[in-house]
Amino acid sequence: MILETIIIIIYSTALLLIFFYALAQLNLLFNYIAAQKKEDHSPKFNLKSTKETPFVTIQLPVYNELYVMERLLDNIAEMDYPKDKLEIQVLDDSTDETIETTAQQIEKLKASGLDIKHICRTNRKGFKAGALKEGLEIAKGEFIAIFDADFLPNKNWLKQTIPHFKDTQIGVVQTRWAHINRNYSTLTKIQAFALDAHFTLEQVGRNSKGHFINFNGTAGVWRKTCIIDAGNWEGDTLTEDLDLSYRAQLKNWKFKYLEDVETPAELPVVISAARSQQFRWNKGGAENFRKMLLNVLKSKNISTKTKVHGILHLLNSTMFLNVLIVAILSIPMLYIKNEYAHLKNYFYVMSFFVISTLIFFICYWYMYKKTYGNTVKNFIQYIALFFTFFSIAMGFSLHNSIAVLEGHFGKRSDFVRTPKFNINSIKDSWKGNKYLKKNISAHVIIEGILMLYFAFGMYSAFVVGDQGGDFGLFPFHLMLFIGFGFVFFKSLTSKA
């Protein structure tokens, strides 16, 4: 019974942590709804006045972006902002032929009167953070706009964001990501679904109540003095954006989130690219939890509620570890449930935590209907998308849990960029992308084994107990089977 007791304790703890996280999401939903009733009366720069128009530097940190560099530079060159108040820095750490093609395109843009500089480093010290920091040393702008290589801001983007800096306490203005290839595949649809929830529910829900949010690494603007006051960019975590965001807010800088300003971008279309992005985000989140936890707890400038939301924010990625624990232990729990009749009341109590899924379902539906409408057809489509998303998210739980554990235990790793594709429609092909990994990791093999493990879980539903089976966990095991099967087979077939 000792082993069974240990399994029950670990399983129950993970369920409780998921439930507390769900409650926090519900609180963010209430915040979000309340925020819709507020009007923005904050002071703004009048950009029609030359005197009030500040100097802006756009930083473009890039590394081996063969497929999207031309598109990126052509797009940024169209930015509608006074040329005498705009500087563009191409922070190019590339090691392939894009160095030369980018240099040629930059020369053409210079000839058009654009103030654009090609800054190349001889090493990648600090990776993206190091490039941003080096560019900042010579940046002329009072404000620093940052775009990753796969982002395509609208022409009036600076005119939509810069005016908010009239409030001298604002250190960052962040915009919402949009997705130019949302409907390319099931993979892009579920990525868009997850990101939409973050950029509506979470960012608005936190920001509207003064809780900490994060600059998302791109599609935002920093006040230069805020970056320096917060300690500048540091490359000791894989999510330098989250790190600097927390250091700035701990110094009482305000962040402004603009839900209505969209910045289009391309989602990864191949699962290996999505894996590298997920690994970096989740490991970086855990690294920042280690780095920032004590600073958040000891801060005298923020409320207890802001501290709670901040800690849960930093623990976002750790939820994958809790999901994986619950998933793996759910099959032993099925057998324990049917072997020890005296634990019946415990299992009745544990069934209450299905409400966590219901909370997520309600929160995400509110975000979904705001975008697509509140019709019966949309609700049916939402149900299918929600369970597809949840299944595949659980399928990523092993991969993301490894990233989280590495982050919590301090294992260092290089910043691995996400390959870009320049793919907008189903007709476009990612085949032959030179940046894709060609090997299969051991993680993929384990994901295949877990797929079979959860198939056994479904089989177990038919054979346990004396009453013709126990199907309470069957839907859960089915979703896990589908999720791990999707990730496993897509990883096998998505090699270059």
GROMACS .gro file of C-alpha atoms in nm:
model
  496
    1MET     CA    1   0.000   0.000   0.000
    2ILE     CA    2   0.304   0.230   0.035
    3LEU     CA    3   0.349   0.259  -0.343
    4GLU     CA    4  -0.022   0.318  -0.391
    5THR     CA    5  -0.016   0.593  -0.125
    6ILE     CA    6   0.278   0.767  -0.296
    7ILE     CA    7   0.099   0.752  -0.633
    8ILE     CA    8  -0.221   0.894  -0.480
    9ILE     CA    9  -0.034   1.184  -0.311
   10ILE     CA   10   0.160   1.282  -0.626
   11TYR     CA   11  -0.149   1.249  -0.845
   12SER     CA   12  -0.365   1.454  -0.607
   13THR     CA   13  -0.101   1.727  -0.573
   14ALA     CA   14  -0.070   1.764  -0.950
   15LEU     CA   15  -0.450   1.781  -0.986
   16LEU     CA   16  -0.469   2.049  -0.718
   17LEU     CA   17  -0.201   2.262  -0.887
   18ILE     CA   18  -0.385   2.239  -1.219
   19PHE     CA   19  -0.707   2.340  -1.041
   20PHE     CA   20  -0.544   2.646  -0.879
   21TYR     CA   21  -0.406   2.745  -1.219
   22ALA     CA   22  -0.755   2.709  -1.370
   23LEU     CA   23  -0.897   2.934  -1.096
   24ALA     CA   24  -0.634   3.196  -1.180
   25GLN     CA   25  -0.741   3.177  -1.546
   26LEU     CA   26  -1.102   3.227  -1.439
   27ASN     CA   27  -1.001   3.535  -1.244
   28LEU     CA   28  -0.827   3.667  -1.556
   29LEU     CA   29  -1.149   3.612  -1.750
   30PHE     CA   30  -1.341   3.826  -1.497
   31ASN     CA   31  -1.068   4.091  -1.532
   32TYR     CA   32  -1.093   4.073  -1.909
   33ILE     CA   33  -1.471   4.120  -1.907
   34ALA     CA   34  -1.440   4.418  -1.671
   35ALA     CA   35  -1.169   4.572  -1.891
   36GLN     CA   36  -1.403   4.583  -2.193
   37LYS     CA   37  -1.612   4.847  -2.018
   38LYS     CA   38  -1.321   5.086  -1.964
   39GLU     CA   39  -1.224   5.363  -2.202
   40ASP     CA   40  -0.865   5.470  -2.251
   41HIS     CA   41  -0.821   5.833  -2.151
   42SER     CA   42  -0.444   5.824  -2.104
   43PRO     CA   43  -0.238   6.109  -2.256
   44LYS     CA   44  -0.091   6.053  -2.603
   45PHE     CA   45   0.170   6.214  -2.824
   46ASN     CA   46   0.036   6.421  -3.112
   47LEU     CA   47   0.242   6.279  -3.400
   48LYS     CA   48   0.108   6.547  -3.632
   49SER     CA   49   0.330   6.784  -3.440
   50THR     CA   50   0.697   6.761  -3.536
   51LYS     CA   51   0.795   6.871  -3.186
   52GLU     CA   52   0.604   6.584  -3.024
   53THR     CA   53   0.720   6.315  -3.268
   54PRO     CA   54   0.998   6.119  -3.093
   55PHE     CA   55   1.293   5.948  -3.259
   56VAL     CA   56   1.240   5.571  -3.297
   57THR     CA   57   1.488   5.291  -3.361
   58ILE     CA   58   1.354   4.968  -3.510
   59GLN     CA   59   1.567   4.666  -3.421
   60LEU     CA   60   1.548   4.351  -3.634
   61PRO     CA   61   1.741   4.068  -3.463
   62VAL     CA   62   1.796   3.800  -3.729
   63TYR     CA   63   1.995   3.480  -3.769
   64ASN     CA   64   2.008   3.276  -4.091
   65GLU     CA   65   1.667   3.388  -4.219
   66LEU     CA   66   1.709   3.295  -4.586
   67TYR     CA   67   1.339   3.256  -4.659
   68VAL     CA   68   1.199   3.570  -4.497
   69MET     CA   69   1.467   3.842  -4.497
   70GLU     CA   70   1.359   4.007  -4.821
   71ARG     CA   71   0.995   4.008  -4.711
   72LEU     CA   72   1.089   4.150  -4.370
   73LEU     CA   73   1.300   4.438  -4.502
   74ASP     CA   74   1.052   4.531  -4.774
   75ASN     CA   75   0.778   4.542  -4.512
   76ILE     CA   76   0.972   4.752  -4.259
   77ALA     CA   77   1.079   4.995  -4.534
   78GLU     CA   78   0.709   5.078  -4.587
   79MET     CA   79   0.663   5.198  -4.228
   80ASP     CA   80   0.472   5.526  -4.224
   81TYR     CA   81   0.684   5.745  -3.995
   82PRO     CA   82   0.894   6.057  -4.060
   83LYS     CA   83   1.225   5.937  -4.209
   84ASP     CA   84   1.420   6.199  -4.015
   85LYS     CA   85   1.286   6.046  -3.692
   86LEU     CA   86   1.341   5.679  -3.781
   87GLU     CA   87   1.642   5.450  -3.771
   88ILE     CA   88   1.648   5.078  -3.859
   89GLN     CA   89   1.907   4.839  -3.718
   90VAL     CA   90   1.941   4.496  -3.880
   91LEU     CA   91   2.113   4.301  -3.602
   92ASP     CA   92   2.245   4.020  -3.817
   93ASP     CA   93   2.416   3.723  -3.650
   94SER     CA   94   2.385   3.510  -3.964
   95THR     CA   95   2.651   3.260  -4.064
   96ASP     CA   96   2.518   3.168  -4.409
   97GLU     CA   97   2.465   3.336  -4.748
   98THR     CA   98   2.194   3.566  -4.613
   99ILE     CA   99   2.469   3.801  -4.488
  100GLU     CA  100   2.547   3.896  -4.850
  101THR     CA  101   2.191   3.909  -4.984
  102THR     CA  102   2.079   4.114  -4.682
  103ALA     CA  103   2.369   4.357  -4.731
  104GLN     CA  104   2.270   4.407  -5.095
  105GLN     CA  105   1.908   4.477  -5.008
  106ILE     CA  106   2.010   4.718  -4.730
  107GLU     CA  107   2.222   4.917  -4.976
  108LYS     CA  108   1.920   4.957  -5.204
  109LEU     CA  109   1.707   5.076  -4.913
  110LYS     CA  110   1.975   5.323  -4.810
  111ALA     CA  111   1.967   5.467  -5.160
  112SER     CA  112   1.597   5.537  -5.113
  113GLY     CA  113   1.679   5.764  -4.819
  114LEU     CA  114   1.615   5.519  -4.538
  115ASP     CA  115   1.842   5.533  -4.232
  116ILE     CA  116   1.920   5.162  -4.208
  117LYS     CA  117   2.231   4.994  -4.065
  118HIS     CA  118   2.358   4.638  -4.107
  119ILE     CA  119   2.519   4.539  -3.776
  120CYS     CA  120   2.702   4.206  -3.787
  121ARG     CA  121   2.869   4.042  -3.488
  122THR     CA  122   3.167   3.809  -3.505
  123ASN     CA  123   3.015   3.591  -3.230
  124ARG     CA  124   2.666   3.514  -3.096
  125LYS     CA  125   2.744   3.594  -2.734
  126GLY     CA  126   2.415   3.627  -2.549
  127PHE     CA  127   2.231   3.524  -2.866
  128LYS     CA  128   1.928   3.748  -2.930
  129ALA     CA  129   1.971   3.935  -2.601
  130GLY     CA  130   2.336   4.002  -2.687
  131ALA     CA  131   2.246   4.136  -3.031
  132LEU     CA  132   1.977   4.367  -2.890
  133LYS     CA  133   2.213   4.495  -2.623
  134GLU     CA  134   2.491   4.566  -2.870
  135GLY     CA  135   2.253   4.749  -3.101
  136LEU     CA  136   2.115   4.951  -2.810
  137GLU     CA  137   2.460   5.098  -2.741
  138ILE     CA  138   2.453   5.293  -3.067
  139ALA     CA  139   2.075   5.329  -3.114
  140LYS     CA  140   1.969   5.689  -3.170
  141GLY     CA  141   1.605   5.634  -3.083
  142GLU     CA  142   1.433   5.734  -2.764
  143PHE     CA  143   1.209   5.434  -2.824
  144ILE     CA  144   1.310   5.089  -2.949
  145ALA     CA  145   1.066   4.884  -3.159
  146ILE     CA  146   1.157   4.517  -3.202
  147PHE     CA  147   1.041   4.270  -3.468
  148ASP     CA  148   1.144   3.910  -3.526
  149ALA     CA  149   1.205   3.802  -3.885
  150ASP     CA  150   0.862   3.647  -3.939
  151PHE     CA  151   0.661   3.956  -3.837
  152LEU     CA  152   0.494   4.196  -4.080
  153PRO     CA  153   0.372   4.510  -3.899
  154ASN     CA  154   0.121   4.734  -4.074
  155LYS     CA  155   0.238   5.066  -4.218
  156ASN     CA  156   0.076   5.270  -3.941
  157TRP     CA  157   0.207   5.046  -3.661
  158LEU     CA  158   0.437   5.309  -3.506
  159LYS     CA  159   0.160   5.568  -3.519
  160GLN     CA  160  -0.062   5.328  -3.325
  161THR     CA  161   0.194   5.251  -3.054
  162ILE     CA  162   0.432   5.543  -3.000
  163PRO     CA  163   0.162   5.797  -2.889
  164HIS     CA  164   0.102   5.596  -2.568
  165PHE     CA  165   0.450   5.684  -2.440
  166LYS     CA  166   0.330   6.036  -2.358
  167ASP     CA  167   0.277   5.884  -2.013
  168THR     CA  168   0.635   5.891  -1.885
  169GLN     CA  169   0.575   5.592  -1.655
  170ILE     CA  170   0.512   5.359  -1.950
  171GLY     CA  171   0.819   5.156  -2.035
  172VAL     CA  172   0.671   4.911  -2.288
  173VAL     CA  173   0.386   4.903  -2.536
  174GLN     CA  174   0.305   4.550  -2.656
  175THR     CA  175   0.071   4.459  -2.942
  176ARG     CA  176  -0.128   4.146  -3.018
  177TRP     CA  177   0.006   3.886  -3.258
  178ALA     CA  178  -0.205   3.791  -3.561
  179HIS     CA  179  -0.143   3.486  -3.778
  180ILE     CA  180  -0.109   3.503  -4.157
  181ASN     CA  181  -0.117   3.122  -4.194
  182ARG     CA  182  -0.363   3.028  -3.918
  183ASN     CA  183  -0.555   2.782  -4.139
  184TYR     CA  184  -0.255   2.614  -4.304
  185SER     CA  185  -0.287   2.292  -4.102
  186THR     CA  186  -0.413   2.141  -3.777
  187LEU     CA  187  -0.078   2.233  -3.620
  188THR     CA  188  -0.108   2.602  -3.710
  189LYS     CA  189  -0.473   2.613  -3.601
  190ILE     CA  190  -0.397   2.487  -3.250
  191GLN     CA  191  -0.093   2.717  -3.217
  192ALA     CA  192  -0.310   3.013  -3.313
  193PHE     CA  193  -0.578   2.899  -3.068
  194ALA     CA  194  -0.329   2.890  -2.779
  195LEU     CA  195  -0.166   3.222  -2.870
  196ASP     CA  196  -0.503   3.394  -2.910
  197ALA     CA  197  -0.591   3.293  -2.555
  198HIS     CA  198  -0.262   3.437  -2.429
  199PHE     CA  199  -0.297   3.762  -2.621
  200THR     CA  200  -0.655   3.823  -2.509
  201LEU     CA  201  -0.742   3.653  -2.182
  202GLU     CA  202  -0.398   3.659  -2.018
  203GLN     CA  203  -0.241   3.982  -2.140
  204VAL     CA  204  -0.556   4.193  -2.099
  205GLY     CA  205  -0.661   4.012  -1.780
  206ARG     CA  206  -0.330   4.086  -1.612
  207ASN     CA  207  -0.260   4.429  -1.758
  208SER     CA  208  -0.606   4.570  -1.680
  209LYS     CA  209  -0.551   4.513  -1.306
  210GLY     CA  210  -0.189   4.624  -1.295
  211HIS     CA  211  -0.049   4.270  -1.269
  212PHE     CA  212   0.278   4.186  -1.441
  213ILE     CA  213   0.266   4.103  -1.811
  214ASN     CA  214   0.551   4.030  -2.046
  215PHE     CA  215   0.693   4.187  -2.357
  216ASN     CA  216   0.655   3.902  -2.606
  217GLY     CA  217   0.999   3.931  -2.762
  218THR     CA  218   0.865   4.104  -3.073
  219ALA     CA  219   0.588   4.333  -3.197
  220GLY     CA  220   0.640   4.579  -2.912
  221VAL     CA  221   0.822   4.900  -2.823
  222TRP     CA  222   1.052   4.976  -2.531
  223ARG     CA  223   1.144   5.312  -2.385
  224LYS     CA  224   1.523   5.310  -2.405
  225THR     CA  225   1.565   5.449  -2.054
  226CYS     CA  226   1.342   5.168  -1.922
  227ILE     CA  227   1.570   4.901  -2.070
  228ILE     CA  228   1.877   5.062  -1.914
  229ASP     CA  229   1.710   5.129  -1.579
  230ALA     CA  230   1.596   4.765  -1.556
  231GLY     CA  231   1.953   4.641  -1.608
  232ASN     CA  232   1.959   4.597  -1.987
  233TRP     CA  233   1.924   4.275  -2.185
  234GLU     CA  234   2.069   3.961  -2.028
  235GLY     CA  235   2.129   3.630  -2.202
  236ASP     CA  236   2.125   3.399  -1.899
  237THR     CA  237   1.776   3.264  -1.979
  238LEU     CA  238   1.619   3.149  -2.306
  239THR     CA  239   1.338   3.403  -2.270
  240GLU     CA  240   1.522   3.730  -2.235
  241ASP     CA  241   1.195   3.914  -2.301
  242LEU     CA  242   1.022   3.772  -1.992
  243ASP     CA  243   1.333   3.835  -1.783
  244LEU     CA  244   1.366   4.205  -1.871
  245SER     CA  245   0.987   4.251  -1.844
  246TYR     CA  246   0.985   4.140  -1.481
  247ARG     CA  247   1.296   4.340  -1.390
  248ALA     CA  248   1.136   4.652  -1.543
  249GLN     CA  249   0.803   4.607  -1.364
  250LEU     CA  250   0.979   4.541  -1.035
  251LYS     CA  251   1.130   4.888  -1.088
  252ASN     CA  252   0.774   5.027  -1.117
  253TRP     CA  253   0.768   5.076  -1.494
  254LYS     CA  254   0.419   5.040  -1.644
  255PHE     CA  255   0.340   4.818  -1.942
  256LYS     CA  256   0.068   4.906  -2.192
  257TYR     CA  257  -0.096   4.624  -2.383
  258LEU     CA  258  -0.288   4.708  -2.701
  259GLU     CA  259  -0.531   4.429  -2.784
  260ASP     CA  260  -0.674   4.620  -3.081
  261VAL     CA  261  -0.339   4.660  -3.258
  262GLU     CA  262  -0.258   4.342  -3.450
  263THR     CA  263   0.087   4.252  -3.578
  264PRO     CA  264   0.070   3.973  -3.838
  265ALA     CA  265   0.325   3.692  -3.820
  266GLU     CA  266   0.389   3.344  -3.953
  267LEU     CA  267   0.332   3.036  -3.737
  268PRO     CA  268   0.569   2.735  -3.759
  269VAL     CA  269   0.423   2.488  -4.011
  270VAL     CA  270   0.642   2.188  -3.927
  271ILE     CA  271   0.630   2.014  -3.591
  272SER     CA  272   1.010   2.020  -3.548
  273ALA     CA  273   0.999   2.401  -3.573
  274ALA     CA  274   0.711   2.417  -3.327
  275ARG     CA  275   0.908   2.187  -3.095
  276SER     CA  276   1.213   2.414  -3.090
  277GLN     CA  277   0.993   2.717  -3.020
  278GLN     CA  278   0.798   2.538  -2.746
  279PHE     CA  279   1.118   2.408  -2.586
  280ARG     CA  280   1.270   2.756  -2.571
  281TRP     CA  281   0.955   2.922  -2.434
  282ASN     CA  282   0.890   2.657  -2.170
  283LYS     CA  283   1.248   2.619  -2.054
  284GLY     CA  284   1.288   2.996  -2.046
  285GLY     CA  285   0.976   3.029  -1.832
  286ALA     CA  286   1.117   2.785  -1.577
  287GLU     CA  287   1.454   2.961  -1.582
  288ASN     CA  288   1.284   3.291  -1.509
  289PHE     CA  289   1.089   3.134  -1.224
  290ARG     CA  290   1.423   3.041  -1.063
  291LYS     CA  291   1.567   3.384  -1.135
  292MET     CA  292   1.270   3.602  -1.038
  293LEU     CA  293   1.076   3.419  -0.765
  294LEU     CA  294   1.253   3.573  -0.464
  295ASN     CA  295   1.255   3.919  -0.623
  296VAL     CA  296   0.879   3.902  -0.674
  297LEU     CA  297   0.812   3.769  -0.323
  298LYS     CA  298   1.037   4.030  -0.155
  299SER     CA  299   0.909   4.327  -0.354
  300LYS     CA  300   0.735   4.589  -0.140
  301ASN     CA  301   0.601   4.775  -0.443
  302ILE     CA  302   0.340   4.521  -0.556
  303SER     CA  303   0.023   4.377  -0.403
  304THR     CA  304  -0.019   4.020  -0.280
  305LYS     CA  305  -0.260   3.948  -0.566
  306THR     CA  306  -0.006   4.073  -0.820
  307LYS     CA  307   0.256   3.850  -0.661
  308VAL     CA  308   0.027   3.547  -0.686
  309HIS     CA  309  -0.051   3.616  -1.052
  310GLY     CA  310   0.317   3.684  -1.118
  311ILE     CA  311   0.425   3.352  -0.967
  312LEU     CA  312   0.157   3.162  -1.161
  313HIS     CA  313   0.264   3.348  -1.475
  314LEU     CA  314   0.624   3.234  -1.423
  315LEU     CA  315   0.494   2.881  -1.357
  316ASN     CA  316   0.288   2.872  -1.679
  317SER     CA  317   0.516   2.619  -1.845
  318THR     CA  318   0.532   2.402  -1.531
  319MET     CA  319   0.166   2.313  -1.587
  320PHE     CA  320   0.285   2.079  -1.863
  321LEU     CA  321   0.475   1.882  -1.599
  322ASN     CA  322   0.161   1.855  -1.383
  323VAL     CA  323  -0.040   1.740  -1.686
  324LEU     CA  324   0.220   1.474  -1.767
  325ILE     CA  325   0.220   1.350  -1.406
  326VAL     CA  326  -0.160   1.323  -1.399
  327ALA     CA  327  -0.159   1.151  -1.739
  328ILE     CA  328   0.101   0.886  -1.653
  329LEU     CA  329  -0.040   0.812  -1.307
  330SER     CA  330  -0.402   0.800  -1.425
  331ILE     CA  331  -0.368   0.438  -1.539
  332PRO     CA  332  -0.226   0.309  -1.207
  333MET     CA  333  -0.499   0.516  -1.038
  334LEU     CA  334  -0.761   0.333  -1.244
  335TYR     CA  335  -0.642   0.001  -1.102
  336ILE     CA  336  -0.605   0.140  -0.749
  337LYS     CA  337  -0.961   0.270  -0.766
  338ASN     CA  338  -1.100  -0.073  -0.851
  339GLU     CA  339  -0.881  -0.266  -0.607
  340TYR     CA  340  -0.938  -0.064  -0.290
  341ALA     CA  341  -1.311  -0.021  -0.232
  342HIS     CA  342  -1.256   0.185   0.085
  343LEU     CA  343  -1.107   0.466  -0.127
  344LYS     CA  344  -1.437   0.522  -0.307
  345ASN     CA  345  -1.504   0.855  -0.133
  346TYR     CA  346  -1.157   0.982  -0.225
  347PHE     CA  347  -1.227   0.918  -0.593
  348TYR     CA  348  -1.561   1.095  -0.569
  349VAL     CA  349  -1.376   1.400  -0.438
  350MET     CA  350  -1.108   1.373  -0.708
  351SER     CA  351  -1.374   1.368  -0.979
  352PHE     CA  352  -1.455   1.726  -0.875
  353PHE     CA  353  -1.135   1.840  -1.045
  354VAL     CA  354  -1.287   1.774  -1.387
  355ILE     CA  355  -1.410   2.128  -1.326
  356SER     CA  356  -1.059   2.250  -1.422
  357THR     CA  357  -1.127   2.141  -1.780
  358LEU     CA  358  -1.468   2.308  -1.767
  359ILE     CA  359  -1.306   2.636  -1.653
  360PHE     CA  360  -1.059   2.627  -1.943
  361PHE     CA  361  -1.346   2.544  -2.180
  362ILE     CA  362  -1.546   2.849  -2.062
  363CYS     CA  363  -1.247   3.087  -2.068
  364TYR     CA  364  -1.138   2.988  -2.417
  365TRP     CA  365  -1.495   2.995  -2.548
  366TYR     CA  366  -1.535   3.354  -2.436
  367MET     CA  367  -1.220   3.448  -2.630
  368TYR     CA  368  -1.325   3.243  -2.933
  369LYS     CA  369  -1.677   3.384  -2.963
  370LYS     CA  370  -1.544   3.738  -2.934
  371THR     CA  371  -1.350   3.678  -3.255
  372TYR     CA  372  -1.578   3.446  -3.451
  373GLY     CA  373  -1.926   3.513  -3.316
  374ASN     CA  374  -2.174   3.340  -3.087
  375THR     CA  375  -2.360   3.106  -3.325
  376VAL     CA  376  -2.445   2.737  -3.291
  377LYS     CA  377  -2.216   2.657  -3.585
  378ASN     CA  378  -1.926   2.845  -3.426
  379PHE     CA  379  -1.985   2.672  -3.094
  380ILE     CA  380  -1.971   2.328  -3.257
  381GLN     CA  381  -1.652   2.428  -3.441
  382TYR     CA  382  -1.514   2.557  -3.111
  383ILE     CA  383  -1.584   2.226  -2.932
  384ALA     CA  384  -1.393   2.035  -3.200
  385LEU     CA  385  -1.103   2.284  -3.192
  386PHE     CA  386  -1.089   2.292  -2.812
  387PHE     CA  387  -1.058   1.915  -2.775
  388THR     CA  388  -0.811   1.899  -3.064
  389PHE     CA  389  -0.604   2.169  -2.897
  390PHE     CA  390  -0.619   2.000  -2.556
  391SER     CA  391  -0.526   1.662  -2.701
  392ILE     CA  392  -0.224   1.793  -2.892
  393ALA     CA  393  -0.116   2.015  -2.602
  394MET     CA  394  -0.112   1.702  -2.384
  395GLY     CA  395   0.084   1.528  -2.661
  396PHE     CA  396   0.350   1.797  -2.622
  397SER     CA  397   0.360   1.749  -2.243
  398LEU     CA  398   0.663   1.515  -2.239
  399HIS     CA  399   0.868   1.741  -2.465
  400ASN     CA  400   0.772   2.054  -2.272
  401SER     CA  401   0.818   1.887  -1.932
  402ILE     CA  402   1.177   1.800  -2.020
  403ALA     CA  403   1.230   2.167  -2.110
  404VAL     CA  404   1.072   2.275  -1.778
  405LEU     CA  405   1.285   2.036  -1.572
  406GLU     CA  406   1.602   2.155  -1.746
  407GLY     CA  407   1.501   2.511  -1.665
  408HIS     CA  408   1.425   2.443  -1.299
  409PHE     CA  409   1.745   2.246  -1.247
  410GLY     CA  410   1.961   2.507  -1.420
  411LYS     CA  411   2.082   2.307  -1.718
  412ARG     CA  412   2.214   2.560  -1.971
  413SER     CA  413   2.154   2.532  -2.343
  414ASP     CA  414   2.198   2.746  -2.652
  415PHE     CA  415   1.926   2.972  -2.791
  416VAL     CA  416   1.786   2.771  -3.082
  417ARG     CA  417   1.593   2.992  -3.324
  418THR     CA  418   1.270   2.875  -3.479
  419PRO     CA  419   1.310   2.806  -3.855
  420LYS     CA  420   1.103   3.038  -4.073
  421PHE     CA  421   0.932   2.929  -4.395
  422ASN     CA  422   0.757   3.217  -4.576
  423ILE     CA  423   0.449   2.997  -4.613
  424ASN     CA  424   0.106   3.155  -4.630
  425SER     CA  425  -0.119   2.899  -4.800
  426ILE     CA  426  -0.167   2.525  -4.831
  427LYS     CA  427  -0.017   2.543  -5.181
  428ASP     CA  428   0.320   2.650  -5.040
  429SER     CA  429   0.561   2.374  -4.940
  430TRP     CA  430   0.810   2.357  -4.656
  431LYS     CA  431   0.998   2.068  -4.817
  432GLY     CA  432   1.367   2.134  -4.858
  433ASN     CA  433   1.396   2.403  -4.590
  434LYS     CA  434   1.767   2.397  -4.514
  435TYR     CA  435   1.725   2.485  -4.146
  436LEU     CA  436   1.509   2.189  -4.048
  437LYS     CA  437   1.654   1.917  -3.825
  438LYS     CA  438   1.694   1.586  -4.004
  439ASN     CA  439   1.730   1.358  -3.702
  440ILE     CA  440   1.471   1.200  -3.474
  441SER     CA  441   1.529   1.263  -3.104
  442ALA     CA  442   1.488   1.005  -2.829
  443HIS     CA  443   1.195   1.212  -2.702
  444VAL     CA  444   0.997   1.115  -3.012
  445ILE     CA  445   1.047   0.745  -2.945
  446ILE     CA  446   0.923   0.790  -2.587
  447GLU     CA  447   0.620   0.978  -2.721
  448GLY     CA  448   0.544   0.677  -2.939
  449ILE     CA  449   0.568   0.450  -2.634
  450LEU     CA  450   0.334   0.681  -2.441
  451MET     CA  451   0.085   0.663  -2.727
  452LEU     CA  452   0.079   0.284  -2.680
  453TYR     CA  453   0.064   0.328  -2.302
  454PHE     CA  454  -0.255   0.532  -2.329
  455ALA     CA  455  -0.398   0.280  -2.576
  456PHE     CA  456  -0.350   0.033  -2.289
  457GLY     CA  457  -0.531   0.281  -2.066
  458MET     CA  458  -0.831   0.271  -2.299
  459TYR     CA  459  -0.819  -0.110  -2.303
  460SER     CA  460  -0.804  -0.110  -1.921
  461ALA     CA  461  -1.139   0.067  -1.907
  462PHE     CA  462  -1.301  -0.251  -2.039
  463VAL     CA  463  -1.132  -0.500  -1.806
  464VAL     CA  464  -1.105  -0.337  -1.462
  465GLY     CA  465  -1.369  -0.387  -1.195
  466ASP     CA  466  -1.647  -0.634  -1.152
  467GLN     CA  467  -1.925  -0.428  -1.307
  468GLY     CA  468  -1.826  -0.454  -1.673
  469GLY     CA  469  -1.554  -0.191  -1.679
  470ASP     CA  470  -1.475   0.162  -1.562
  471PHE     CA  471  -1.499   0.425  -1.834
  472GLY     CA  472  -1.452   0.740  -1.622
  473LEU     CA  473  -1.101   0.804  -1.757
  474PHE     CA  474  -1.164   0.669  -2.107
  475PRO     CA  475  -1.215   1.015  -2.271
  476PHE     CA  476  -0.896   1.141  -2.101
  477HIS     CA  477  -0.692   0.842  -2.224
  478LEU     CA  478  -0.843   0.877  -2.572
  479MET     CA  479  -0.730   1.241  -2.589
  480LEU     CA  480  -0.384   1.144  -2.467
  481PHE     CA  481  -0.366   0.866  -2.725
  482ILE     CA  482  -0.463   1.108  -3.002
  483GLY     CA  483  -0.229   1.381  -2.877
  484PHE     CA  484   0.081   1.166  -2.840
  485GLY     CA  485  -0.004   0.986  -3.163
  486PHE     CA  486  -0.027   1.317  -3.350
  487VAL     CA  487   0.304   1.445  -3.212
  488PHE     CA  488   0.477   1.109  -3.270
  489PHE     CA  489   0.368   1.054  -3.630
  490LYS     CA  490   0.407   1.418  -3.732
  491SER     CA  491   0.761   1.413  -3.591
  492LEU     CA  492   0.842   1.102  -3.796
  493THR     CA  493   0.703   1.242  -4.119
  494SER     CA  494   0.805   1.609  -4.091
  495LYS     CA  495   1.175   1.574  -4.164
  496ALA     CA  496   1.331   1.779  -4.441
   0.00000   0.00000   0.00000
